[in-house]
Amino acid sequence: MNKQLLLGAEAIALGALDAGISGVYAYPGTPSTEITEYIQKNSGRREQPLRSAWSANEKTAYEAALGMSYAGKRSLVCMKHVGLNVAADAFINSAITGVNGGLVVAVADDPSMHSSQNEQDSRVYGKFAMVPVVEPASQQELYDATRYAFDLSESVLLPVMLRLTTRLAHSRAGVEGKAVRLQNPLNALYAPERFVLMPHNARRQYNNLIAMQERLEELSEHSILNRLIPGTGRTGVLAFGIAFNSVMEVRQAFCLDLPVLKIGHYPLPGKQIKALFNSCDTILVAEEGYPVYEELLRGYFGLQNGKCIKGRLDGSLPRAGELNADTVALALGLAKKEVIAVPGIMVNRPPELCKGCGHRDLYEALNSVMGLHDQHHVFSDIGCYTLGALAPYNAIHTCVDMGASITMAKGAADGGLRPAVAVIGDSTFTHSGMTGLLDAINDRSPLTVIIADNDTTAMTGGQNSSANGSKLQAICLGLGVEKAHLRTIIPLKSHLAENIGVLSEEIAWDGVSVVIAVRECIETAARKKRNPAANP
Amino acid sequence: MQTNIILAGVGGQGILTIAAVIDLAALQSGLIVRQAEVHGMSQRGGAVQSHLRISDREIYSDLIAEGTANLILSVEPLEALRYLPFLSTTGRIVTSTDSFINMENYPAMEEILLELHRTNLPVLVNAAELARKAGSPRTSNMVMLGAAASLTGIAPEEIETAIEKLFRAKGAEIVAMNIRAFRTGEALFQHQATVS
Ligand code: SF4
């Protein structure tokens, strides 16, 4: 037995490498980043080369993966849950065209919002697109399911979603790999009747997708990811994804004889669920995410055919957040343990910008400029610089979705807000800020965009960003920013007065201006120094 | 055999290095490991923790249930208290007494010590000082690991082998320094045990 200790995210990566992918496409996002990073670090040792650089955003990543599949090769595309919102257009429509080489989309959800702005459940997207979804419960299962998902994708000619959540993505366990499968040969598919989604083709393809559902359900019935842990109790548990782990933890700790139906492959295996319902009076529905299937099983009128359904909707389990053994134990009627309380002197320790981070100097300059205005709203975005919303800076006042700083500032400017200021990072700007800037230029909306160019995607651990330095300037000029109003500053203490000067001038100007604040992330710089080979 | 360990600290203090050593040592000993860690935003100077579970039978949950941790191993004294609801009644705290203050309302050290002494036989470690004596302040995590070693359920020789493997690439001197730091921590634990 040759087990390696891997994060769940890394187990997917190893599974995909061993399944013979020819490429991985992704934009970094916690908790999905480590999938692609593992492939980047380990693909060099493989016999057959494969592509693995970061994409500009999740939509470009998804479409490239679809193109690789069209060419007959296997491709993996990875993102965090909110990234799928960005890639949703491509994702939903790829279910209509179908695929050629195996296409697996690994989506990492973040229930409890450890590092995200919401806890949306990607299984809803899977259902929406009507594609198979696999949701493994352990690191080994992630490895095996990744390999299985590629085979499944090629056998049903559909993209397959692999859903995981933070807890599994960022938890390590021993994983055993299996034999490596070679990559597919080039085999581009000439099938305009499938891939040209004009209405007449789309209608036919959509009907095919609908007709396919029965077969998909049949596959679920026989999937290794759906299985019954038998028991004789009259209370049964329907345990989805890693909720299975919490349930089994309780079952083991309290020596319960509950039947547990583990669900890790959708669409639901209807026969197995019916069998569980037939053998029980009470069913606890434990889902790691939204109560998607609980709602379905309850039905609109809540008539439960004489069965008692418990779950997130009746308050047996908390409505939001991750489940754990403690919440599941309570839902199963086990008494709450007495535990030692956190002492009253405890205080929170929120995250903060690193000491010496350039964003600190940028915010210091910005705050002194904005302080002089009556209206001092600053629209911002997603990255390390979001921490500027906290004390001591309190410098930014919005963070909604990738790229929204520029477009929200534009809308506010169109509504009359002066000054309208946006702060966005280099990586977020190339992800989805550029198009918003183009809108502002076309509309002549008076706003100042500050691009905090730290030469990296810092929050997720320092991945290369798609454009920085002179490339960023060229993009802004190309989009139509006037040369006189494209300024560069260096966010350092010693430049404070100068930076305040530049920011005041551009914020006062009644047109589109861009100030690029250039200074490398000190964490990334330190990492490069420690390990020069890894960062060419 | 089952040990549930909560590793605690502040983002950037390197608790994951401690986790990596224990993981490897457990794996070498033929045990099953699950270790949940925190990535993302909190790593920037926020409170971070890792749930580490070691067992000789299947482990289901990546998280430790409340009241079932055998050990809270913390590299910062306030952080040791944050996870008290997880500690079992017989569980122990092993913590560094070197505070990391990056917020305004950090409680007084006497209050923190008072709370720590309310727990079951806490092991308090002046890690920075001991690490300096071992050769480098950067070995303080290995001092902490040494001080907690006998509560992990893993043989110290296995832990030393794991330290050696993990630091090997950095050269024999670094390995020796970290082993020295580990043993300093072990000795401190023995000493505190005999005194109390
Ligand atoms: S990781 Fe880099 S960008 Fe992020 S806070 Fe630290 S220095 Fe700043």
XYZ file of C-alpha atoms and ligand atoms in Angstrom:
740
model
C 0.000 0.000 0.000
C 1.472 3.327 -1.049
C -0.565 6.105 0.531
C 0.226 9.766 0.130
C -1.116 12.373 2.478
C -3.155 14.724 0.297
C -5.585 17.565 0.702
C -8.966 16.769 -0.797
C -8.222 19.315 -3.513
C -4.954 17.538 -4.274
C -6.687 14.161 -4.416
C -8.819 15.510 -7.276
C -5.684 16.768 -8.998
C -3.956 13.402 -8.717
C -7.101 11.636 -9.901
C -7.302 13.900 -12.937
C -3.616 13.455 -13.778
C -3.971 9.681 -13.519
C -7.165 9.821 -15.597
C -5.133 11.209 -18.487
C -6.187 14.843 -18.700
C -4.468 16.929 -21.334
C -5.166 20.183 -19.546
C -6.525 21.932 -16.490
C -8.135 25.367 -16.673
C -8.897 27.511 -13.652
C -8.938 30.866 -11.963
C -7.756 30.757 -8.321
C -10.431 30.822 -5.618
C -10.525 29.421 -2.095
C -11.126 26.486 -1.556
C -10.441 25.268 -5.123
C -6.985 26.759 -5.771
C -4.918 23.777 -4.617
C -6.332 21.498 -7.330
C -4.637 23.437 -10.100
C -1.550 24.224 -8.026
C -0.951 20.528 -7.435
C -1.192 19.815 -11.155
C 1.165 22.702 -11.935
C 3.717 21.349 -9.464
C 3.461 17.706 -10.459
C 2.670 17.561 -14.172
C 6.343 18.043 -15.084
C 7.102 14.543 -13.839
C 4.497 12.991 -16.136
C 5.426 11.276 -19.359
C 2.975 13.248 -21.464
C 3.012 17.043 -21.154
C -0.177 18.929 -20.293
C -1.251 22.558 -19.964
C -1.999 24.051 -16.586
C -1.425 27.841 -16.471
C -4.036 30.084 -14.830
C -6.874 31.480 -16.930
C -8.140 35.080 -16.830
C -11.461 34.035 -15.284
C -13.761 31.064 -14.821
C -15.652 31.648 -18.049
C -12.524 31.659 -20.194
C -11.365 28.601 -18.261
C -14.602 26.694 -18.816
C -14.769 27.474 -22.524
C -11.163 26.452 -23.066
C -11.838 23.177 -21.268
C -14.866 22.635 -23.500
C -12.729 23.308 -26.560
C -10.168 20.767 -25.420
C -12.966 18.244 -24.961
C -14.241 19.096 -28.457
C -10.750 18.201 -29.701
C -11.212 14.781 -28.141
C -9.004 15.210 -25.071
C -9.865 15.033 -21.406
C -9.925 18.345 -19.571
C -10.523 19.476 -16.022
C -11.861 22.902 -15.095
C -11.828 24.075 -11.468
C -13.375 26.973 -9.630
C -14.957 28.053 -6.386
C -18.741 28.131 -6.176
C -19.148 31.805 -7.069
C -16.808 31.237 -10.006
C -19.493 29.049 -11.511
C -21.735 32.117 -11.654
C -19.141 33.622 -13.975
C -18.879 30.430 -16.027
C -22.590 29.606 -15.858
C -23.374 30.568 -19.445
C -20.772 28.193 -20.795
C -21.611 25.484 -18.244
C -25.350 25.343 -18.871
C -24.937 25.401 -22.634
C -22.223 22.751 -22.636
C -24.868 20.403 -21.248
C -26.902 21.112 -24.389
C -24.027 20.568 -26.821
C -22.590 17.711 -24.813
C -18.904 16.852 -24.903
C -16.449 14.719 -26.803
C -13.406 14.029 -24.591
C -14.245 13.740 -20.891
C -14.967 17.104 -19.249
C -15.125 17.378 -15.472
C -15.908 20.629 -13.695
C -14.694 20.586 -10.095
C -16.596 23.151 -8.040
C -15.647 23.867 -4.450
C -18.452 25.289 -2.332
C -17.833 27.174 0.878
C -20.644 26.540 3.370
C -20.182 28.703 6.473
C -18.498 31.255 4.168
C -14.978 30.833 5.499
C -13.565 32.750 2.552
C -16.551 33.770 0.436
C -19.423 36.178 0.096
C -22.165 33.523 0.055
C -22.711 29.793 0.533
C -24.569 28.967 -2.672
C -24.913 25.260 -3.355
C -23.542 24.175 -6.724
C -25.732 21.087 -6.771
C -28.525 23.459 -7.765
C -26.512 24.363 -10.844
C -25.937 20.699 -11.582
C -29.679 20.065 -11.436
C -30.325 23.208 -13.481
C -27.972 22.022 -16.226
C -29.316 18.443 -15.891
C -25.854 16.891 -15.800
C -24.548 14.177 -13.479
C -23.056 15.461 -10.230
C -20.705 13.478 -8.025
C -20.111 14.497 -4.440
C -17.528 12.304 -2.686
C -17.144 12.176 1.091
C -13.480 11.358 1.627
C -10.132 12.122 0.052
C -9.826 8.598 -1.341
C -13.332 8.838 -2.739
C -12.388 12.147 -4.351
C -9.526 10.455 -6.150
C -11.637 7.518 -7.280
C -14.642 9.678 -8.185
C -12.520 12.023 -10.288
C -11.346 9.108 -12.375
C -14.868 7.726 -12.544
C -16.261 11.140 -13.552
C -14.073 11.246 -16.662
C -15.220 7.786 -17.731
C -18.815 8.757 -17.002
C -18.466 11.974 -18.993
C -17.233 10.062 -22.008
C -19.904 7.393 -21.716
C -22.881 9.779 -21.469
C -21.198 12.543 -23.521
C -22.005 15.188 -20.935
C -19.901 17.382 -18.674
C -19.833 15.964 -15.137
C -19.790 18.180 -12.080
C -17.639 17.175 -9.131
C -18.849 19.050 -6.091
C -16.860 19.368 -2.899
C -16.868 21.720 0.059
C -14.184 23.581 1.998
C -13.871 20.988 4.728
C -12.947 18.197 2.361
C -10.899 20.395 0.019
C -8.704 21.555 2.886
C -8.410 18.395 4.894
C -5.624 15.866 4.493
C -5.824 12.096 4.531
C -3.986 9.156 3.023
C -4.820 8.555 -0.638
C -3.808 5.620 -2.753
C -3.343 6.208 -6.470
C -4.020 3.691 -9.212
C -2.519 2.976 -12.627
C -2.032 5.966 -14.905
C -4.224 6.136 -17.993
C -2.729 7.652 -21.137
C -4.122 10.833 -22.623
C -6.682 10.638 -25.410
C -5.369 11.108 -28.963
C -6.436 14.209 -30.865
C -9.885 13.519 -32.272
C -11.664 16.772 -33.067
C -15.376 16.289 -33.444
C -17.082 17.592 -36.559
C -20.650 17.806 -35.272
C -22.201 21.176 -36.087
C -25.652 19.698 -35.394
C -24.610 19.417 -31.754
C -22.281 22.359 -31.350
C -24.041 25.074 -33.310
C -26.704 26.009 -30.800
C -29.054 27.720 -33.217
C -32.652 27.152 -32.163
C -33.360 24.143 -34.391
C -30.268 22.328 -33.099
C -30.718 23.533 -29.555
C -34.279 22.226 -29.370
C -33.245 18.786 -30.540
C -30.231 18.690 -28.239
C -32.311 19.816 -25.290
C -34.828 17.055 -25.935
C -31.976 14.572 -26.072
C -30.770 15.852 -22.719
C -34.228 15.403 -21.243
C -34.503 11.911 -22.697
C -31.122 11.076 -21.193
C -32.264 11.712 -17.603
C -33.695 8.246 -17.083
C -30.377 6.668 -17.988
C -28.537 9.057 -15.679
C -30.790 8.039 -12.799
C -30.200 4.381 -13.567
C -26.444 5.002 -13.405
C -26.913 6.631 -9.997
C -28.717 3.540 -8.730
C -25.588 1.491 -9.349
C -22.988 4.072 -8.419
C -20.359 3.220 -5.823
C -20.956 6.692 -4.387
C -24.534 5.832 -3.378
C -24.794 3.053 -0.846
C -26.769 1.924 2.155
C -25.197 1.369 5.562
C -27.815 -1.021 6.910
C -29.435 -0.681 10.316
C -32.587 -1.787 12.026
C -33.778 1.494 13.602
C -37.038 3.103 12.497
C -35.206 6.393 12.067
C -33.091 6.564 8.944
C -30.711 9.132 7.591
C -30.306 10.374 4.066
C -26.757 11.734 4.147
C -25.511 13.834 1.235
C -21.850 14.522 0.465
C -19.715 14.983 3.559
C -22.782 15.210 5.783
C -22.302 11.435 5.639
C -19.109 11.843 7.692
C -20.844 13.765 10.459
C -23.646 11.209 10.553
C -21.270 8.250 10.679
C -19.206 9.949 13.363
C -22.315 10.155 15.546
C -23.426 6.646 14.629
C -20.014 5.300 15.686
C -19.619 7.424 18.844
C -23.096 6.578 20.186
C -23.258 3.008 18.803
C -26.512 3.738 16.946
C -28.146 1.176 14.698
C -29.457 3.633 12.120
C -29.800 2.839 8.450
C -27.858 5.507 6.558
C -28.206 6.012 2.836
C -25.111 7.770 1.582
C -25.709 9.945 -1.461
C -22.737 11.003 -3.556
C -24.045 10.745 -7.101
C -26.937 12.675 -8.670
C -29.578 12.624 -10.104
C -30.959 10.894 -7.022
C -31.152 7.105 -6.997
C -34.934 7.040 -6.637
C -35.290 3.328 -5.870
C -32.777 3.406 -3.038
C -34.439 6.416 -1.503
C -37.839 4.791 -1.737
C -36.470 1.684 -0.022
C -35.131 3.767 2.856
C -38.414 5.637 3.218
C -40.325 2.353 3.232
C -38.265 0.940 6.070
C -38.393 4.025 8.327
C -40.926 6.256 10.073
C -38.609 9.205 10.522
C -35.987 10.330 8.039
C -33.305 12.887 8.783
C -32.199 14.612 5.605
C -28.643 15.845 6.126
C -27.302 17.987 3.281
C -24.002 19.853 3.350
C -25.398 22.952 1.719
C -28.860 24.188 0.873
C -31.843 21.949 1.713
C -32.184 21.230 -2.008
C -33.473 17.683 -1.823
C -35.150 18.055 1.549
C -37.446 20.604 -0.035
C -38.158 18.217 -2.873
C -38.853 15.283 -0.555
C -41.189 17.360 1.634
C -43.211 18.454 -1.361
C -45.019 21.727 -1.832
C -47.874 20.933 0.550
C -45.663 19.225 3.072
C -47.603 15.961 2.798
C -45.008 13.411 3.683
C -47.012 10.231 3.163
C -47.168 9.604 6.873
C -43.415 9.960 7.275
C -41.707 12.475 9.478
C -38.999 14.337 7.579
C -36.433 16.219 9.592
C -33.718 18.478 8.321
C -32.739 22.075 7.849
C -36.251 23.249 7.016
C -37.962 22.224 10.261
C -35.122 23.468 12.458
C -33.784 20.020 13.384
C -30.548 21.066 11.731
C -29.343 24.656 11.432
C -30.690 26.365 8.310
C -27.277 27.735 7.292
C -23.639 26.753 7.590
C -21.668 23.533 7.668
C -22.983 20.539 9.530
C -20.879 18.728 12.086
C -21.183 15.780 14.435
C -22.573 18.018 17.185
C -25.431 19.453 15.120
C -26.274 16.015 13.717
C -26.279 14.467 17.207
C -28.757 17.092 18.366
C -30.970 16.477 15.334
C -31.006 12.772 16.192
C -32.305 13.627 19.656
C -29.077 12.952 21.542
C -28.558 15.198 24.548
C -26.126 18.062 24.224
C -22.876 17.492 26.080
C -21.700 19.878 28.752
C -18.606 21.575 27.397
C -16.070 24.020 28.758
C -17.113 27.556 27.840
C -14.905 30.057 26.077
C -13.764 32.463 28.812
C -15.301 35.934 28.902
C -11.969 37.631 28.208
C -11.870 36.195 24.670
C -11.737 38.706 21.840
C -11.859 38.253 18.081
C -8.716 38.261 16.042
C -9.770 39.320 12.551
C -7.373 38.982 9.621
C -5.404 42.046 8.546
C -3.132 43.254 5.780
C 0.445 42.054 6.311
C 2.776 44.493 8.015
C 4.583 46.334 5.247
C 1.956 45.542 2.586
C 1.688 48.177 -0.135
C -2.104 48.269 0.225
C -1.603 49.867 3.637
C 0.252 52.794 2.092
C -2.281 53.062 -0.704
C -5.156 53.270 1.774
C -3.357 55.795 3.906
C -2.988 58.081 0.886
C -6.533 57.421 -0.323
C -8.061 58.088 3.091
C -6.402 61.458 3.351
C -7.710 62.433 -0.105
C -11.252 61.134 0.455
C -11.392 62.818 3.848
C -11.484 66.166 2.065
C -14.683 65.302 0.176
C -18.246 65.358 1.513
C -19.035 62.098 -0.209
C -16.395 59.512 0.431
C -17.636 56.245 -0.911
C -15.028 53.881 -2.284
C -16.190 50.897 -4.309
C -13.964 47.894 -4.059
C -13.486 44.313 -4.991
C -12.219 40.895 -3.976
C -8.641 40.294 -2.873
C -6.274 41.065 -0.008
C -7.175 44.738 -0.391
C -10.720 43.893 0.759
C -9.178 43.826 4.248
C -8.999 47.619 3.882
C -12.694 47.555 4.837
C -11.663 46.743 8.424
C -10.080 48.978 11.053
C -7.778 50.839 11.111
C -8.382 51.895 7.478
C -12.121 51.457 6.881
C -11.146 52.705 3.466
C -13.493 50.772 1.185
C -17.232 50.445 1.355
C -18.329 47.753 -1.081
C -17.226 44.246 -2.062
C -19.860 42.315 -3.993
C -18.451 40.233 -6.807
C -15.371 40.073 -9.001
C -15.040 43.276 -11.000
C -18.018 45.040 -9.430
C -15.935 47.918 -8.059
C -15.583 49.603 -11.435
C -19.101 49.020 -12.689
C -20.729 50.003 -9.397
C -18.648 53.176 -9.245
C -19.695 53.875 -12.816
C -23.379 53.441 -12.030
C -23.077 55.644 -8.962
C -21.244 58.261 -11.047
C -23.994 58.067 -13.673
C -26.436 58.729 -10.852
C -24.509 61.835 -9.861
C -22.127 60.672 -7.128
C -18.894 62.696 -7.076
C -16.264 61.587 -6.638
C -16.746 57.970 -7.770
C -13.733 55.880 -6.869
C -13.010 52.190 -7.410
C -10.182 50.087 -5.951
C -9.435 46.804 -7.702
C -6.452 44.429 -7.835
C -4.469 43.545 -10.949
C -5.816 40.012 -11.096
C -9.429 41.025 -10.432
C -9.119 43.734 -13.074
C -8.170 41.211 -15.744
C -10.747 38.734 -14.397
C -13.692 41.036 -15.064
C -12.823 44.661 -14.483
C -11.675 45.503 -18.011
C -15.097 45.335 -19.629
C -16.536 47.645 -16.976
C -13.798 50.161 -17.653
C -14.697 50.033 -21.342
C -18.316 50.806 -20.422
C -17.182 53.803 -18.389
C -15.049 55.118 -21.231
C -17.813 54.695 -23.804
C -20.206 56.480 -21.470
C -17.688 59.115 -20.336
C -18.657 58.350 -16.751
C -16.484 60.440 -14.427
C -14.690 57.969 -12.188
C -11.256 57.107 -10.884
C -10.141 53.504 -10.964
C -7.238 52.610 -8.726
C -5.612 49.367 -9.765
C -3.596 47.954 -6.882
C -0.968 46.110 -8.902
C 0.943 43.829 -6.554
C 2.068 41.584 -9.382
C 0.135 38.550 -8.147
C -3.135 36.989 -6.986
C -2.158 37.424 -3.346
C -5.183 36.365 -1.321
C -5.197 32.844 -2.671
C -1.469 32.408 -2.131
C 0.363 34.248 -4.888
C -0.655 32.821 -8.254
C 0.429 34.600 -11.424
C -2.097 37.166 -12.573
C -3.012 37.605 -16.214
C -1.607 41.108 -16.593
C 0.416 43.539 -14.555
C 2.996 46.284 -15.007
C 3.301 47.581 -18.549
C 0.713 45.118 -19.832
C -1.895 46.671 -17.529
C -1.035 50.132 -18.826
C -1.334 48.939 -22.406
C -4.748 47.447 -21.663
C -6.003 50.712 -20.144
C -4.690 52.777 -23.040
C -6.115 50.307 -25.519
C -9.526 50.545 -23.880
C -9.374 54.303 -24.363
C -8.080 55.804 -21.123
C -6.372 59.104 -21.929
C -2.634 58.989 -21.521
C -2.638 62.096 -19.310
C -5.050 60.402 -16.933
C -3.305 57.075 -16.672
C -0.968 57.611 -13.742
C 1.348 55.364 -11.783
C 2.223 55.640 -8.119
C 4.392 53.570 -5.805
C 2.593 52.867 -2.526
C 5.432 53.395 -0.081
C 5.568 55.554 3.039
C 8.296 57.680 1.493
C 5.996 58.505 -1.453
C 2.980 59.464 0.636
C 2.877 63.182 -0.207
C 3.420 62.528 -3.911
C 0.746 59.818 -3.961
C -1.758 62.070 -2.236
C -1.022 64.644 -4.938
C -1.633 62.258 -7.835
C -4.792 60.790 -6.292
C -6.244 64.255 -5.554
C -5.642 65.431 -9.112
C -7.214 62.384 -10.738
C -10.128 62.194 -8.331
C -10.817 65.875 -8.988
C -10.757 65.375 -12.763
C -14.175 65.071 -14.393
C -13.560 62.035 -16.610
C -12.269 58.470 -16.562
C -8.899 58.233 -14.883
C -6.828 55.242 -13.844
C -4.153 55.277 -11.164
C -2.031 52.163 -11.040
C -0.386 51.615 -7.653
C 2.587 49.372 -8.364
C 4.328 47.463 -5.640
C 4.919 43.737 -5.387
C 3.178 41.758 -2.650
C 5.840 41.241 0.021
C 4.655 37.703 0.728
C 5.057 36.703 -2.901
C 8.417 38.455 -3.107
C 9.609 36.551 -0.030
C 8.365 33.269 -1.491
C 10.195 33.897 -4.764
C 13.369 34.583 -2.811
C 13.043 31.358 -0.832
C 12.219 29.299 -3.877
C 13.452 30.973 -7.069
C 12.931 27.870 -9.232
C 9.182 27.713 -8.611
C 8.595 31.267 -9.810
C 10.476 31.884 -13.038
C -6.350 4.295 19.917
C -7.681 7.698 18.920
C -6.179 11.142 19.507
C -7.941 14.383 18.650
C -5.651 17.390 18.538
C -6.533 21.024 17.950
C -3.601 23.063 16.724
C -4.084 26.763 17.278
C -2.284 29.953 16.459
C -2.309 33.102 14.377
C -2.104 33.075 10.558
C 1.560 33.118 9.569
C 2.856 31.435 12.757
C 3.322 28.155 10.937
C 1.068 25.729 12.814
C 0.826 23.718 9.609
C 4.477 22.738 9.969
C 3.622 21.135 13.301
C 0.681 19.429 11.630
C 2.858 18.144 8.806
C 5.295 16.540 11.261
C 2.552 14.837 13.280
C 0.781 13.686 10.096
C 3.926 12.089 8.768
C 4.821 10.479 12.088
C 1.316 9.033 12.378
C 1.380 7.707 8.845
C 4.788 6.105 9.496
C 3.306 4.440 12.560
C 0.649 2.834 10.383
C -2.141 4.997 11.775
C -5.008 6.707 9.982
C -4.878 10.508 9.814
C -7.342 13.258 8.985
C -6.261 16.832 9.295
C -8.456 19.813 8.468
C -6.741 23.145 8.007
C -7.644 26.748 7.305
C -6.659 28.430 4.045
C -7.721 31.780 2.650
C -8.528 35.019 4.337
C -7.773 34.124 7.995
C -4.224 33.213 7.056
C -3.524 36.959 7.002
C -2.951 37.411 10.720
C -6.323 36.046 11.827
C -7.062 33.206 14.246
C -6.268 29.870 12.587
C -6.742 26.324 13.749
C -6.267 22.835 12.466
C -8.184 19.764 13.570
C -5.889 16.760 13.572
C -7.260 13.298 14.171
C -5.209 10.140 14.501
C -6.689 6.692 14.944
C -6.160 3.007 14.360
C -9.681 2.635 12.955
C -11.667 4.507 10.324
C -12.106 8.232 10.961
C -15.255 9.703 9.459
C -15.374 13.379 10.273
C -12.614 15.821 9.416
C -13.700 17.889 12.392
C -13.365 17.113 16.082
C -16.666 17.057 17.976
C -17.082 19.364 20.966
C -15.738 18.010 24.219
C -13.619 15.320 22.549
C -10.183 16.862 21.979
C -7.385 15.232 23.960
C -5.023 18.075 23.306
C -5.042 21.728 22.370
C -1.565 22.594 21.145
C -1.303 26.341 20.718
C 1.600 28.534 19.696
C -0.124 31.582 21.229
C -1.674 31.768 24.722
C -4.950 33.563 23.920
C -5.558 31.260 20.957
C -5.297 28.241 23.284
C -8.459 29.432 25.050
C -10.477 30.086 21.900
C -11.152 26.391 21.322
C -11.913 25.325 24.916
C -15.384 23.930 24.058
C -13.607 21.239 22.053
C -11.463 20.064 24.962
C -12.592 16.932 26.767
C -12.765 17.047 30.563
C -9.524 15.087 30.755
C -7.925 16.914 27.819
C -4.796 19.023 28.184
C -3.607 22.365 26.911
C -0.015 22.802 25.827
C 0.628 26.410 24.898
C 3.365 28.882 24.263
C 3.263 31.869 26.591
C 4.592 34.216 23.914
C 1.694 36.471 23.055
C 1.093 37.746 19.537
C -0.686 41.075 19.803
C -2.139 42.441 16.583
C -5.357 43.930 17.953
C -6.126 46.707 20.389
C -8.214 44.900 22.983
C -5.843 42.023 23.707
C -6.572 40.880 27.285
C -4.031 41.225 30.105
C -1.557 38.362 30.315
C -2.441 37.679 33.984
C -6.055 37.060 32.984
C -5.045 34.707 30.217
C -2.773 32.773 32.577
C -5.556 32.600 35.138
C -7.875 31.022 32.585
C -5.187 28.627 31.416
C -4.597 27.477 34.984
C -8.291 26.652 35.315
C -7.787 23.847 32.796
C -6.488 20.391 33.539
C -2.686 20.555 34.198
C -1.776 23.069 31.491
C 1.729 22.924 30.060
C 3.039 26.451 29.609
C 6.076 26.901 27.427
C 8.365 29.896 26.975
C 8.890 28.711 23.436
C 10.783 31.651 21.977
C 13.413 31.594 24.672
C 13.878 27.821 24.499
C 14.081 27.998 20.715
C 16.811 30.608 20.909
C 18.726 28.310 23.218
C 18.276 25.450 20.756
C 19.889 27.560 18.074
C 17.224 29.651 16.336
C 13.974 31.411 17.199
C 12.549 29.749 14.098
C 12.486 26.379 15.849
C 9.893 27.466 18.411
C 7.223 25.313 16.752
C 9.384 22.236 17.280
C 9.825 23.212 20.951
C 6.031 23.295 21.195
C 5.713 19.951 19.451
C 8.277 18.474 21.867
C 6.345 19.765 24.862
C 3.171 18.097 23.553
C 4.757 14.956 22.105
C 3.847 12.564 24.915
C 0.176 13.572 24.600
C -0.088 12.769 20.896
C -0.050 9.004 21.275
C 2.844 8.715 18.834
C 6.304 7.474 19.802
C 8.847 10.310 20.032
C 11.289 8.412 17.805
C 8.669 8.423 15.033
C 8.247 12.172 15.453
C 11.993 12.715 15.270
C 12.168 10.647 12.088
C 9.381 12.791 10.627
C 11.214 16.001 11.571
C 14.307 14.646 9.899
C 12.410 13.803 6.714
C 10.628 17.139 6.538
C 13.686 19.300 7.109
C 16.210 17.106 5.270
C 16.217 19.280 2.159
C 17.347 22.257 4.242
C 20.534 20.518 5.379
C 21.851 18.508 8.319
C 22.378 21.551 10.497
C 18.751 22.663 10.303
C 17.630 19.097 11.033
C 19.883 18.908 14.108
C 18.665 22.274 15.357
C 15.013 21.259 15.045
C 15.618 17.926 16.779
C 17.393 19.827 19.547
C 14.416 22.152 19.859
C 12.035 19.178 19.931
C 14.008 17.550 22.750
C 14.123 20.814 24.696
C 10.326 20.849 24.594
C 10.149 17.208 25.683
C 12.452 17.905 28.617
C 10.333 20.866 29.689
C 7.229 18.672 29.722
C 8.999 16.031 31.839
C 10.190 18.712 34.215
C 6.728 20.254 34.635
C 5.241 16.794 35.142
C 7.610 15.964 37.994
C 7.158 19.370 39.631
C 3.378 19.081 39.693
S -0.304 38.718 1.004
Fe 0.634 40.406 -0.126
S -1.046 41.650 -0.870
Fe -1.866 40.295 0.714
S -1.796 41.481 2.603
Fe 0.106 40.323 2.514
S 1.574 41.664 1.454
Fe -0.463 42.493 1.106
